[in-house]
CSV table of C-alpha atoms in Angstrom, one decimal:
chain,number,residue,atom,x,y,z
A,743,PHE,CA,0.3,-0.1,0.2
A,744,ILE,CA,2.8,2.5,0.9
A,745,ALA,CA,4.9,1.3,-1.8
A,746,PHE,CA,1.9,2.0,-4.2
A,747,ILE,CA,2.0,5.8,-2.6
A,748,TYR,CA,5.4,6.4,-3.4
A,749,LEU,CA,5.6,4.2,-7.1
A,750,THR,CA,2.7,6.7,-8.3
A,751,ARG,CA,3.3,9.9,-6.5
A,752,PRO,CA,5.0,11.0,-9.9
A,753,ALA,CA,1.8,10.6,-11.7
A,754,TRP,CA,-0.5,12.5,-9.5
A,755,ILE,CA,1.6,14.9,-7.6
A,756,LEU,CA,1.2,17.8,-10.8
A,757,LEU,CA,-2.3,17.0,-10.8
A,758,TYR,CA,-3.5,19.6,-8.8
A,759,HIS,CA,-3.3,23.5,-8.1
A,760,SER,CA,-5.5,25.3,-6.2
A,761,SER,CA,-8.1,27.8,-5.8
A,762,SER,CA,-8.4,31.7,-5.5
A,763,PRO,CA,-5.7,34.4,-6.8
A,764,PRO,CA,-2.9,35.5,-4.1
A,765,CYS,CA,-4.1,38.3,-2.2
A,766,SER,CA,-1.7,40.2,0.0
A,767,THR,CA,-2.7,42.3,3.2
A,768,SER,CA,-0.7,45.5,3.7
A,769,THR,CA,-0.6,46.8,7.3
A,770,ASP,CA,1.2,50.2,8.9
A,771,THR,CA,4.8,48.3,9.4
A,772,GLY,CA,4.7,45.8,5.9
A,773,ILE,CA,3.0,43.1,4.3
A,774,ASP,CA,0.9,39.9,5.4
A,775,TYR,CA,1.4,36.9,3.2
A,776,ASN,CA,-1.3,34.1,2.6
A,777,PRO,CA,-0.8,30.7,2.4
A,778,LYS,CA,-1.2,30.9,-1.7
A,779,GLN,CA,1.5,33.7,-1.4
A,780,MET,CA,3.7,31.9,0.6
A,781,ALA,CA,3.6,28.4,-1.6
A,782,ILE,CA,4.8,30.5,-4.7
A,783,ARG,CA,7.7,32.3,-2.5
A,784,GLU,CA,8.9,28.7,-1.0
A,785,LYS,CA,9.0,27.8,-4.8
A,786,VAL,CA,11.5,30.8,-5.7
A,787,PHE,CA,13.5,30.0,-2.8
A,788,ASN,CA,13.9,26.7,-3.6
A,789,THR,CA,14.9,27.4,-7.0
A,790,ILE,CA,17.4,30.1,-6.1
A,791,ILE,CA,19.1,27.9,-3.2
A,792,SER,CA,19.5,25.0,-5.5
A,793,CYS,CA,21.4,26.9,-8.1
A,794,PHE,CA,23.6,28.5,-5.1
A,795,LYS,CA,24.2,25.2,-3.6
A,796,ARG,CA,25.2,24.0,-7.1
A,797,HIS,CA,27.6,26.2,-7.7
A,798,GLY,CA,29.2,25.3,-4.1
A,799,ALA,CA,27.9,27.8,-1.8
A,800,GLU,CA,27.7,27.6,2.3
A,801,THR,CA,25.7,29.4,4.1
A,802,ILE,CA,25.6,32.2,7.0
A,803,ASP,CA,23.8,34.6,8.6
A,804,THR,CA,24.5,38.3,10.6
A,805,PRO,CA,22.4,39.7,13.0
A,806,VAL,CA,19.1,42.0,11.8
A,807,PHE,CA,20.7,45.5,13.2
A,808,GLU,CA,24.4,46.5,13.2
A,809,LEU,CA,26.3,49.5,14.8
A,810,LYS,CA,25.0,52.4,12.8
A,811,GLU,CA,29.0,53.2,12.2
A,812,THR,CA,29.1,49.8,10.5
A,813,LEU,CA,26.9,50.7,7.9
A,814,THR,CA,27.5,55.0,7.5
A,815,GLY,CA,29.0,56.2,4.5
A,816,LYS,CA,28.9,52.6,2.3
A,817,TYR,CA,25.5,53.6,0.3
A,818,GLY,CA,25.8,57.0,-0.8
A,819,GLU,CA,23.0,58.8,-1.3
A,820,ASP,CA,21.0,56.1,-0.3
A,821,SER,CA,22.1,56.3,3.4
A,822,LYS,CA,19.1,58.3,4.1
A,823,LEU,CA,17.1,55.5,3.5
A,824,ILE,CA,18.8,53.5,6.5
A,825,TYR,CA,16.5,53.1,9.4
A,826,ASP,CA,18.2,53.9,13.0
A,827,LEU,CA,17.0,52.7,16.1
A,828,LYS,CA,16.3,54.9,18.7
A,829,ASP,CA,19.1,55.4,21.4
A,830,GLN,CA,18.5,53.6,24.6
A,831,GLY,CA,21.6,54.3,26.7
A,832,GLY,CA,23.6,52.2,24.7
A,833,GLU,CA,25.0,51.8,21.1
A,834,LEU,CA,23.6,53.5,18.6
A,835,LEU,CA,22.2,50.7,15.8
A,836,SER,CA,20.5,50.4,12.6
A,837,LEU,CA,18.6,47.8,11.0
A,838,ARG,CA,20.7,46.5,8.3
A,839,TYR,CA,20.1,48.0,4.4
A,840,ASP,CA,21.4,44.9,2.8
A,841,LEU,CA,23.6,41.7,3.4
A,842,THR,CA,26.5,42.7,1.8
A,843,VAL,CA,28.0,45.4,4.3
A,844,PRO,CA,27.3,42.7,7.2
A,845,PHE,CA,29.0,40.5,5.0
A,846,ALA,CA,32.4,42.2,4.7
A,847,ARG,CA,31.9,43.0,8.3
A,848,TYR,CA,31.8,39.4,9.1
A,849,LEU,CA,34.7,38.7,6.9
A,850,ALA,CA,36.9,41.1,8.3
A,851,MET,CA,35.8,39.9,12.3
A,852,ASN,CA,36.5,36.4,11.7
A,853,LYS,CA,40.0,37.0,9.5
A,854,ILE,CA,38.1,34.9,6.6
A,855,THR,CA,40.4,35.4,3.2
A,856,ASN,CA,38.1,33.2,1.2
A,857,ILE,CA,34.9,31.6,1.2
A,858,LYS,CA,31.8,31.3,-1.4
A,859,ARG,CA,28.4,32.0,0.7
A,860,TYR,CA,24.7,32.4,0.3
A,861,HIS,CA,23.0,34.8,2.3
A,862,ILE,CA,18.9,35.1,2.4
A,863,ALA,CA,17.3,37.4,5.0
A,864,LYS,CA,15.2,40.3,5.5
A,865,VAL,CA,16.7,43.8,4.7
A,866,TYR,CA,15.1,47.1,6.0
A,867,ARG,CA,14.9,50.5,3.9
A,868,ARG,CA,12.7,53.9,4.8
A,869,ASP,CA,11.5,54.0,1.2
A,870,ASN,CA,8.4,55.0,-0.3
A,871,PRO,CA,6.4,51.2,-0.6
A,872,ALA,CA,5.4,50.4,-4.0
A,873,MET,CA,3.9,46.7,-4.1
A,874,THR,CA,3.1,46.5,-7.7
A,875,ARG,CA,7.1,46.9,-8.1
A,876,GLY,CA,8.1,44.4,-5.8
A,877,ARG,CA,9.6,47.7,-3.6
A,878,TYR,CA,8.8,47.3,0.2
A,879,ARG,CA,10.6,48.9,3.6
A,880,GLU,CA,10.6,45.2,4.8
A,881,PHE,CA,11.7,42.4,1.8
A,882,TYR,CA,14.1,39.7,1.6
A,883,GLN,CA,17.5,39.5,-0.5
A,884,CYS,CA,19.4,36.3,-1.7
A,885,ASP,CA,22.9,37.0,-1.9
A,886,PHE,CA,25.6,35.4,-3.4
A,887,ASP,CA,29.2,36.3,-2.9
A,888,ILE,CA,32.7,35.2,-3.9
A,889,ALA,CA,35.4,36.4,-1.3
A,890,GLY,CA,39.0,35.5,-1.9
A,891,GLN,CA,42.2,36.2,-4.0
A,892,TYR,CA,41.5,34.5,-7.5
A,893,ASP,CA,42.7,35.3,-11.1
A,894,ALA,CA,40.6,38.0,-12.7
A,895,MET,CA,37.2,37.7,-14.2
A,896,ILE,CA,36.7,34.0,-13.1
A,897,PRO,CA,34.6,34.9,-10.1
A,898,ASP,CA,32.7,37.1,-11.9
A,899,ALA,CA,31.7,35.5,-14.7
A,900,GLU,CA,30.5,32.3,-12.4
A,901,CYS,CA,28.3,35.1,-10.6
A,902,LEU,CA,26.6,36.1,-14.2
A,903,LYS,CA,26.2,32.6,-14.9
A,904,ILE,CA,24.1,32.1,-11.7
A,905,VAL,CA,21.9,35.2,-12.7
A,906,TYR,CA,21.2,33.4,-16.2
A,907,GLU,CA,20.1,30.0,-14.4
A,908,ILE,CA,18.0,31.1,-11.9
A,909,LEU,CA,16.2,33.8,-14.5
A,910,HIS,CA,15.8,30.8,-16.8
A,911,GLU,CA,14.5,28.5,-14.6
A,912,LEU,CA,12.0,30.6,-12.9
A,913,ASP,CA,10.7,31.2,-16.3
A,914,LEU,CA,10.3,35.1,-15.7
A,915,GLY,CA,10.3,35.8,-19.3
A,916,ASP,CA,12.8,37.5,-21.6
A,917,PHE,CA,15.8,39.2,-20.1
A,918,ARG,CA,19.0,40.8,-20.4
A,919,ILE,CA,22.1,41.2,-17.8
A,920,LYS,CA,23.7,44.7,-18.5
A,921,VAL,CA,27.5,44.5,-17.6
A,922,ASN,CA,29.7,47.8,-17.0
A,923,ASP,CA,33.0,48.6,-14.6
A,924,ARG,CA,33.2,51.1,-12.1
A,925,ARG,CA,36.7,52.0,-13.2
A,926,ILE,CA,35.6,52.7,-16.8
A,927,LEU,CA,32.6,55.0,-15.8
A,928,ASP,CA,35.6,56.8,-13.4
A,929,GLY,CA,37.5,57.1,-16.5
A,930,MET,CA,34.5,58.4,-19.0
A,931,PHE,CA,33.9,60.9,-16.1
A,932,ALA,CA,37.7,62.4,-15.9
A,933,VAL,CA,38.4,62.5,-19.6
A,934,CYS,CA,34.5,63.9,-20.2
A,935,GLY,CA,35.7,66.8,-17.7
A,936,VAL,CA,34.1,65.8,-14.6
A,937,PRO,CA,35.8,67.1,-11.4
A,938,ASP,CA,37.3,64.1,-9.1
A,939,ASP,CA,35.1,65.3,-5.9
A,940,LYS,CA,31.7,65.1,-8.0
A,941,PHE,CA,32.4,61.3,-9.6
A,942,ARG,CA,30.6,59.8,-6.9
A,943,THR,CA,27.5,62.4,-6.7
A,944,ILE,CA,27.3,62.4,-11.2
A,945,CYS,CA,27.4,58.4,-10.8
A,946,SER,CA,24.6,58.6,-8.8
A,947,THR,CA,22.7,60.9,-11.4
A,948,VAL,CA,23.8,58.3,-14.2
A,949,ASP,CA,22.2,55.6,-12.1
A,950,LYS,CA,19.0,56.9,-13.1
A,951,LEU,CA,18.9,56.2,-16.7
A,952,ASP,CA,16.5,53.5,-16.3
A,953,LYS,CA,14.1,55.8,-14.7
A,954,MET,CA,14.7,58.9,-16.1
A,955,SER,CA,15.1,60.1,-19.9
A,956,TRP,CA,18.7,61.6,-20.4
A,957,GLU,CA,17.1,64.9,-20.5
A,958,ASP,CA,15.9,64.6,-17.3
A,959,VAL,CA,19.4,63.4,-16.1
A,960,LYS,CA,21.2,66.0,-17.8
A,961,LYS,CA,19.3,68.6,-16.1
A,962,GLU,CA,20.3,67.1,-12.7
A,963,MET,CA,23.8,67.3,-13.9
A,964,VAL,CA,24.2,70.6,-14.8
A,965,ASN,CA,21.3,72.5,-12.9
A,966,GLU,CA,21.9,70.7,-9.4
A,967,LYS,CA,25.2,69.0,-9.8
A,968,GLY,CA,26.9,71.7,-11.1
A,969,LEU,CA,28.6,70.2,-14.0
A,970,SER,CA,29.2,71.7,-17.2
A,971,GLU,CA,26.6,71.3,-20.4
A,972,GLN,CA,29.9,70.5,-22.3
A,973,ALA,CA,31.0,67.8,-20.1
A,974,ALA,CA,27.1,66.4,-20.0
A,975,ASP,CA,26.8,66.2,-23.7
A,976,GLN,CA,30.5,64.3,-23.3
A,977,ILE,CA,28.9,62.2,-21.0
A,978,GLY,CA,25.6,61.8,-23.1
A,979,GLU,CA,27.6,60.0,-26.3
A,980,TYR,CA,29.3,57.4,-24.3
A,981,VAL,CA,26.5,56.3,-22.0
A,982,SER,CA,24.4,55.7,-25.3
A,983,MET,CA,26.8,52.5,-26.2
A,984,GLN,CA,25.7,49.0,-25.8
A,985,GLY,CA,27.7,46.2,-27.2
A,986,GLY,CA,29.9,43.3,-26.4
A,987,MET,CA,33.4,42.1,-26.4
A,988,ASP,CA,33.7,44.3,-29.8
A,989,LEU,CA,32.4,47.5,-28.1
A,990,ALA,CA,35.2,47.2,-25.2
A,991,GLU,CA,37.8,46.7,-28.1
A,992,HIS,CA,36.5,49.9,-29.9
A,993,LEU,CA,36.4,51.9,-26.8
A,994,LEU,CA,40.4,51.2,-26.2
A,995,GLN,CA,41.2,52.7,-29.6
A,996,ASP,CA,38.9,55.5,-28.4
A,997,GLN,CA,41.0,58.8,-29.0
A,998,LYS,CA,39.6,60.1,-25.5
A,999,MET,CA,39.4,56.6,-23.2
A,1000,SER,CA,42.3,55.5,-24.2
A,1001,GLN,CA,43.9,58.1,-22.1
A,1002,SER,CA,42.8,57.1,-18.9
A,1003,LYS,CA,44.6,54.2,-16.9
A,1004,GLN,CA,41.9,53.4,-15.1
A,1005,ALA,CA,39.3,53.0,-18.3
A,1006,CYS,CA,41.7,50.7,-20.3
A,1007,ALA,CA,41.9,48.3,-17.1
A,1008,GLY,CA,38.2,48.1,-16.9
A,1009,LEU,CA,37.6,47.3,-20.6
A,1010,SER,CA,40.4,45.0,-20.7
A,1011,ASP,CA,38.5,42.8,-18.1
A,1012,ILE,CA,35.3,43.5,-19.6
A,1013,LYS,CA,36.9,41.8,-22.9
A,1014,LEU,CA,38.1,38.7,-20.6
A,1015,LEU,CA,34.6,38.6,-18.8
A,1016,PHE,CA,32.8,38.2,-22.2
A,1017,SER,CA,36.0,35.4,-23.4
A,1018,TYR,CA,34.5,33.7,-20.3
A,1019,LEU,CA,30.8,34.3,-20.4
A,1020,GLN,CA,30.9,32.5,-24.4
A,1021,LEU,CA,32.6,29.6,-22.8
A,1022,PHE,CA,29.9,29.6,-20.0
A,1023,GLN,CA,27.2,30.1,-22.8
A,1024,VAL,CA,25.4,33.1,-21.7
A,1025,THR,CA,26.5,36.0,-23.7
A,1026,ASP,CA,23.0,35.7,-25.7
A,1027,LYS,CA,21.5,37.6,-22.6
A,1028,VAL,CA,24.5,39.8,-21.5
A,1029,VAL,CA,25.1,43.2,-23.0
A,1030,PHE,CA,27.9,45.7,-22.2
A,1031,ASP,CA,26.2,49.0,-21.8
A,1032,LEU,CA,27.9,52.1,-20.4
A,1033,SER,CA,24.9,53.6,-19.1
A,1034,LEU,CA,24.9,51.2,-16.0
A,1035,ALA,CA,26.3,52.6,-13.2
A,1036,ARG,CA,24.6,51.5,-9.9
A,1037,GLY,CA,25.0,54.2,-7.4
A,1038,LEU,CA,26.2,51.9,-3.9
A,1039,ASP,CA,29.8,53.9,-2.9
A,1040,TYR,CA,31.8,50.1,-2.4
A,1041,TYR,CA,31.7,48.9,-6.1
A,1042,THR,CA,35.3,49.0,-7.5
A,1043,GLY,CA,35.3,47.1,-10.5
A,1044,VAL,CA,32.7,45.1,-12.5
A,1045,ILE,CA,29.0,45.9,-12.1
A,1046,TYR,CA,25.8,44.1,-13.7
A,1047,GLU,CA,22.4,44.5,-13.4
A,1048,ALA,CA,19.6,41.9,-15.0
A,1049,VAL,CA,16.2,43.6,-16.2
A,1050,LEU,CA,12.8,41.9,-17.5
A,1051,THR,CA,11.8,43.2,-20.8
A,1052,GLN,CA,8.0,43.0,-21.6
A,1053,ALA,CA,7.3,39.8,-23.8
A,1054,GLY,CA,8.1,39.9,-27.5
A,1055,VAL,CA,10.9,42.5,-27.2
A,1056,ALA,CA,14.3,41.4,-28.0
A,1057,SER,CA,16.7,41.5,-24.5
A,1058,VAL,CA,19.7,42.1,-26.6
A,1059,THR,CA,20.1,42.8,-30.3
A,1060,THR,CA,21.7,40.5,-32.8
A,1061,GLU,CA,24.5,43.1,-33.2
A,1062,ALA,CA,24.7,43.8,-29.5
A,1063,GLN,CA,25.4,39.7,-28.9
A,1064,ASN,CA,28.0,39.6,-31.6
A,1065,GLY,CA,29.8,43.4,-29.6
A,1066,ALA,CA,29.0,45.7,-32.4
A,1067,PRO,CA,30.1,49.0,-30.8
A,1068,GLY,CA,27.3,51.2,-30.2
A,1069,SER,CA,24.9,49.2,-31.1
A,1070,THR,CA,21.3,49.8,-29.5
A,1071,GLU,CA,17.5,48.6,-30.0
A,1072,GLU,CA,14.8,50.1,-27.9
A,1073,SER,CA,13.3,47.6,-25.3
A,1074,VAL,CA,11.1,48.0,-22.4
A,1075,SER,CA,12.1,47.5,-18.8
A,1076,VAL,CA,9.7,45.8,-16.6
A,1077,GLY,CA,12.0,46.6,-13.4
A,1078,SER,CA,15.7,45.2,-12.2
A,1079,VAL,CA,15.6,41.7,-10.4
A,1080,ALA,CA,19.5,41.4,-10.0
A,1081,GLY,CA,22.4,43.3,-9.2
A,1082,GLY,CA,26.0,43.2,-8.0
A,1083,GLY,CA,29.5,43.6,-8.6
A,1084,ARG,CA,32.9,43.4,-7.7
A,1085,TYR,CA,33.9,45.3,-4.2
A,1086,ASP,CA,37.8,44.7,-3.7
A,1087,GLY,CA,38.1,47.7,-0.5
A,1088,LEU,CA,34.5,47.0,1.4
A,1089,VAL,CA,36.5,44.1,4.2
A,1090,GLY,CA,39.3,46.7,4.6
A,1091,MET,CA,37.1,49.4,6.1
A,1092,PHE,CA,36.5,46.7,8.9
A,1093,ASP,CA,39.8,45.6,9.3
A,1094,PRO,CA,42.0,47.2,12.2
A,1095,LYS,CA,44.9,47.2,9.6
A,1096,GLY,CA,43.3,47.7,6.7
A,1097,ARG,CA,43.6,44.4,5.0
A,1098,LYS,CA,41.6,43.9,1.8
A,1099,VAL,CA,39.7,40.7,0.5
A,1100,PRO,CA,38.8,41.1,-3.1
A,1101,CYS,CA,34.9,40.2,-3.1
A,1102,VAL,CA,32.6,40.1,-6.1
A,1103,GLY,CA,28.6,38.9,-5.7
A,1104,VAL,CA,25.2,39.3,-6.9
A,1105,SER,CA,22.0,40.0,-5.2
A,1106,ILE,CA,18.7,38.5,-6.4
A,1107,GLY,CA,15.9,41.0,-6.1
A,1108,ILE,CA,13.4,38.3,-4.5
A,1109,GLU,CA,10.3,40.7,-3.9
A,1110,ARG,CA,10.2,41.7,-7.5
A,1111,ILE,CA,10.3,38.3,-8.7
A,1112,PHE,CA,7.6,37.1,-6.2
A,1113,SER,CA,5.5,40.2,-7.7
A,1114,ILE,CA,6.0,38.6,-10.7
A,1115,MET,CA,5.4,35.2,-10.2
A,1116,GLU,CA,2.1,35.9,-8.4
A,1117,GLN,CA,1.1,38.0,-11.4
A,1118,LYS,CA,1.7,35.2,-13.4
A,1119,VAL,CA,-0.1,32.3,-11.6
A,1120,SER,CA,-3.2,34.9,-10.2
A,1121,ALA,CA,-5.5,33.0,-12.7
A,1122,GLU,CA,-3.9,29.5,-12.0
A,1123,LYS,CA,-4.9,27.8,-8.8
A,1124,VAL,CA,-1.7,26.8,-6.5
A,1125,ARG,CA,-1.6,24.3,-4.0
A,1126,THR,CA,-0.5,25.2,-0.6
A,1127,THR,CA,0.0,22.1,1.4
A,1128,GLU,CA,2.2,19.2,0.3
A,1129,VAL,CA,-0.6,16.1,1.8
A,1130,GLN,CA,-0.1,13.1,-0.5
A,1131,VAL,CA,-3.2,11.3,1.1
A,1132,MET,CA,-6.6,11.7,3.4
A,1133,VAL,CA,-7.6,8.7,5.3
A,1134,ALA,CA,-11.2,8.7,5.3
A,1135,SER,CA,-13.7,6.2,6.1
A,1136,ALA,CA,-17.1,5.0,4.4
A,1137,GLN,CA,-19.0,4.4,7.9
A,1138,LYS,CA,-19.1,5.6,11.2
A,1139,ASN,CA,-17.2,4.2,14.1
A,1140,LEU,CA,-14.1,3.8,12.6
A,1141,LEU,CA,-12.0,6.7,14.0
A,1142,GLU,CA,-9.4,4.3,16.0
A,1143,GLU,CA,-8.7,2.5,12.5
A,1144,ARG,CA,-8.2,5.9,10.6
A,1145,LEU,CA,-5.9,7.3,13.5
A,1146,LYS,CA,-4.1,3.9,13.5
A,1147,LEU,CA,-3.6,4.1,9.3
A,1148,THR,CA,-2.6,7.8,9.4
A,1149,ALA,CA,-0.1,7.1,12.0
A,1150,GLU,CA,1.8,4.3,10.1
A,1151,LEU,CA,1.5,6.8,7.1
A,1152,TRP,CA,3.3,9.5,9.2
A,1153,ASN,CA,5.8,6.7,10.2
A,1154,ALA,CA,6.7,5.7,6.8
A,1155,GLY,CA,7.6,9.1,5.7
A,1156,ILE,CA,3.8,9.8,4.1
A,1157,LYS,CA,2.6,13.1,4.1
A,1158,ALA,CA,-1.0,11.9,5.1
A,1159,GLU,CA,-4.1,14.2,6.9
A,1160,VAL,CA,-7.3,12.6,8.8
A,1161,MET,CA,-10.6,14.4,9.3
A,1162,TYR,CA,-10.8,15.8,13.1
A,1163,LYS,CA,-14.6,14.4,13.5
A,1164,LYS,CA,-15.3,11.0,14.8
A,1165,ASN,CA,-17.6,10.4,12.3
A,1166,PRO,CA,-17.5,12.7,9.3
A,1167,LYS,CA,-19.4,12.0,6.1
A,1168,LEU,CA,-17.7,10.6,3.2
A,1169,LEU,CA,-18.8,13.1,0.7
A,1170,SER,CA,-17.2,15.8,3.2
A,1171,GLN,CA,-14.1,14.2,3.4
A,1172,LEU,CA,-13.7,13.6,-0.5
A,1173,GLN,CA,-14.8,17.6,-1.1
A,1174,HIS,CA,-12.0,18.5,1.1
A,1175,CYS,CA,-9.4,16.4,-1.0
A,1176,GLU,CA,-10.6,18.3,-4.1
A,1177,GLU,CA,-10.5,22.0,-2.2
A,1178,SER,CA,-7.0,21.2,-0.5
A,1179,GLY,CA,-5.9,19.2,-4.2
A,1180,ILE,CA,-4.9,16.0,-1.9
A,1181,PRO,CA,-4.2,13.7,-4.8
A,1182,LEU,CA,-5.1,10.2,-2.8
A,1183,VAL,CA,-7.8,8.7,-0.7
A,1184,ALA,CA,-7.5,6.0,1.5
A,1185,ILE,CA,-10.4,4.7,2.2
A,1186,LEU,CA,-12.0,2.8,5.2
A,1187,GLY,CA,-15.1,0.8,5.7
A,1188,GLU,CA,-16.8,-1.8,7.3
A,1189,GLN,CA,-16.3,-4.5,4.4
A,1190,GLU,CA,-13.0,-3.2,3.6
A,1191,LEU,CA,-11.9,-4.2,7.1
A,1192,LYS,CA,-13.5,-7.7,7.0
A,1193,ASP,CA,-11.5,-8.2,3.5
A,1194,GLY,CA,-8.2,-7.1,5.2
A,1195,VAL,CA,-8.0,-4.5,2.5
A,1196,VAL,CA,-7.7,-0.4,2.1
A,1197,LYS,CA,-9.5,1.3,-1.0
A,1198,LEU,CA,-7.0,3.8,-2.8
A,1199,ARG,CA,-8.8,6.8,-4.8
A,1200,VAL,CA,-7.2,8.9,-6.9
A,1201,VAL,CA,-9.1,12.5,-6.2
A,1202,ALA,CA,-8.7,13.6,-10.0
A,1203,THR,CA,-9.7,10.4,-12.1
A,1204,ARG,CA,-12.0,8.5,-9.2
A,1205,GLU,CA,-10.4,5.6,-10.1
A,1206,GLU,CA,-9.9,3.2,-7.4
A,1207,VAL,CA,-7.5,0.3,-6.3
A,1208,SER,CA,-7.6,-2.2,-3.3
A,1209,HIS,CA,-4.7,-3.0,-1.1
A,1210,THR,CA,-4.6,-5.7,1.1
A,1211,VAL,CA,-3.8,-4.6,4.6
A,1212,ASP,CA,-4.2,-5.6,8.2
A,1213,ILE,CA,-5.3,-2.6,9.8
A,1214,HIS,CA,-4.9,-4.1,13.4
A,1215,THR,CA,-1.3,-5.2,12.6
A,1216,ALA,CA,-0.6,-1.6,11.6
A,1217,PRO,CA,3.1,-2.1,12.9
A,1218,HIS,CA,3.9,-4.1,10.1
A,1219,LEU,CA,2.2,-1.7,7.4
A,1220,ARG,CA,5.2,0.2,6.3
A,1221,THR,CA,6.7,-3.1,5.1
A,1222,ILE,CA,3.7,-4.1,2.8
């Protein structure tokens, strides 16, 4: 009987998807999630964790709050979004803003020089919530990072491969992964005439190009940041470029960019990165995009961001895949779903002797992915439990036999359920199976007990099969 349940499980496990669409409840402090939403979230988490483990990562955890000084000065203009906790006569504390800075602090405090780790936990930001865009004040981050001194671009390429695998497995729709390098940006700013003390603030403005038009970005640079119009126009020429390895080669020969050693070092690494990405077979979704900035202050090298595009819109043009310099195609972004980069100097900020540990990593935008997945399955039914079989009775006064059989199923590792009534109606038990998506029902009746059998019904097809079992010698049930 138990063997039959195990053997037939692949055939019926996908028979059911559940009922009403997911719906969350917004409170003043956060979001409540119902069982249907949690079932979707658990599936996404399992896919991501499976990918991280496939790439050899181990996991850690860190406190939900950090010393305020630990987080201060690490996030650029976004530092204003950090939640500070009220001083109660002790140390000044803040809720963690991301998982990267706590990870760097963890490495420094524990004197760890190499690790490949993933960390999935909640972070907090004083942001304006936008539920439809997966933007909240409390939300999960899923981070994968490689710390250690390794040859250039090999760990970086693996991080991009991980993003590719996760987005492909989740089947969210068309996507592209944009890459750039902080050294290229700084070199570009320098040759365009941006003063050194304005590099970070201009970088934060360029980072808004995915939300604002170039005209608005330029206006902010000139009117608010005090940049000359000529410098802004030169930046505009570069940030319109997209491509691949050939674009990097083209820029290495560019009259202005070739004057910057920083930019040339970044461009050489981009070329090397694309050569590894070709070996990993992911270049069809990756584009070298000079407009990608990522405003966080701690990035020192390669940066990347994955965005979903609307159905039917090519994620990367054929020319961009082949690396043609300056090739572009208008694609409609529906939001960033992953981002990351190299941050070689962050660990040194927490080490008493300033010892650096090179790091590169990626953060999966899990909340936005949840929002997209919920929209995708809103018209479908989603199962919220994993019960494999319902133990039911066809007549009265069979509670003892039902409980015995249920216990043996649990002992055998089978997910089983029984109604909490002494004499439930058979129709009610069968309806519960249909409503909950339980695929099998084991039916006990007076005749079945006399014959020493259990009637097993497939709920979806109503097909029934009888299996020999002696309920009164239930301890031997798992050997049948």
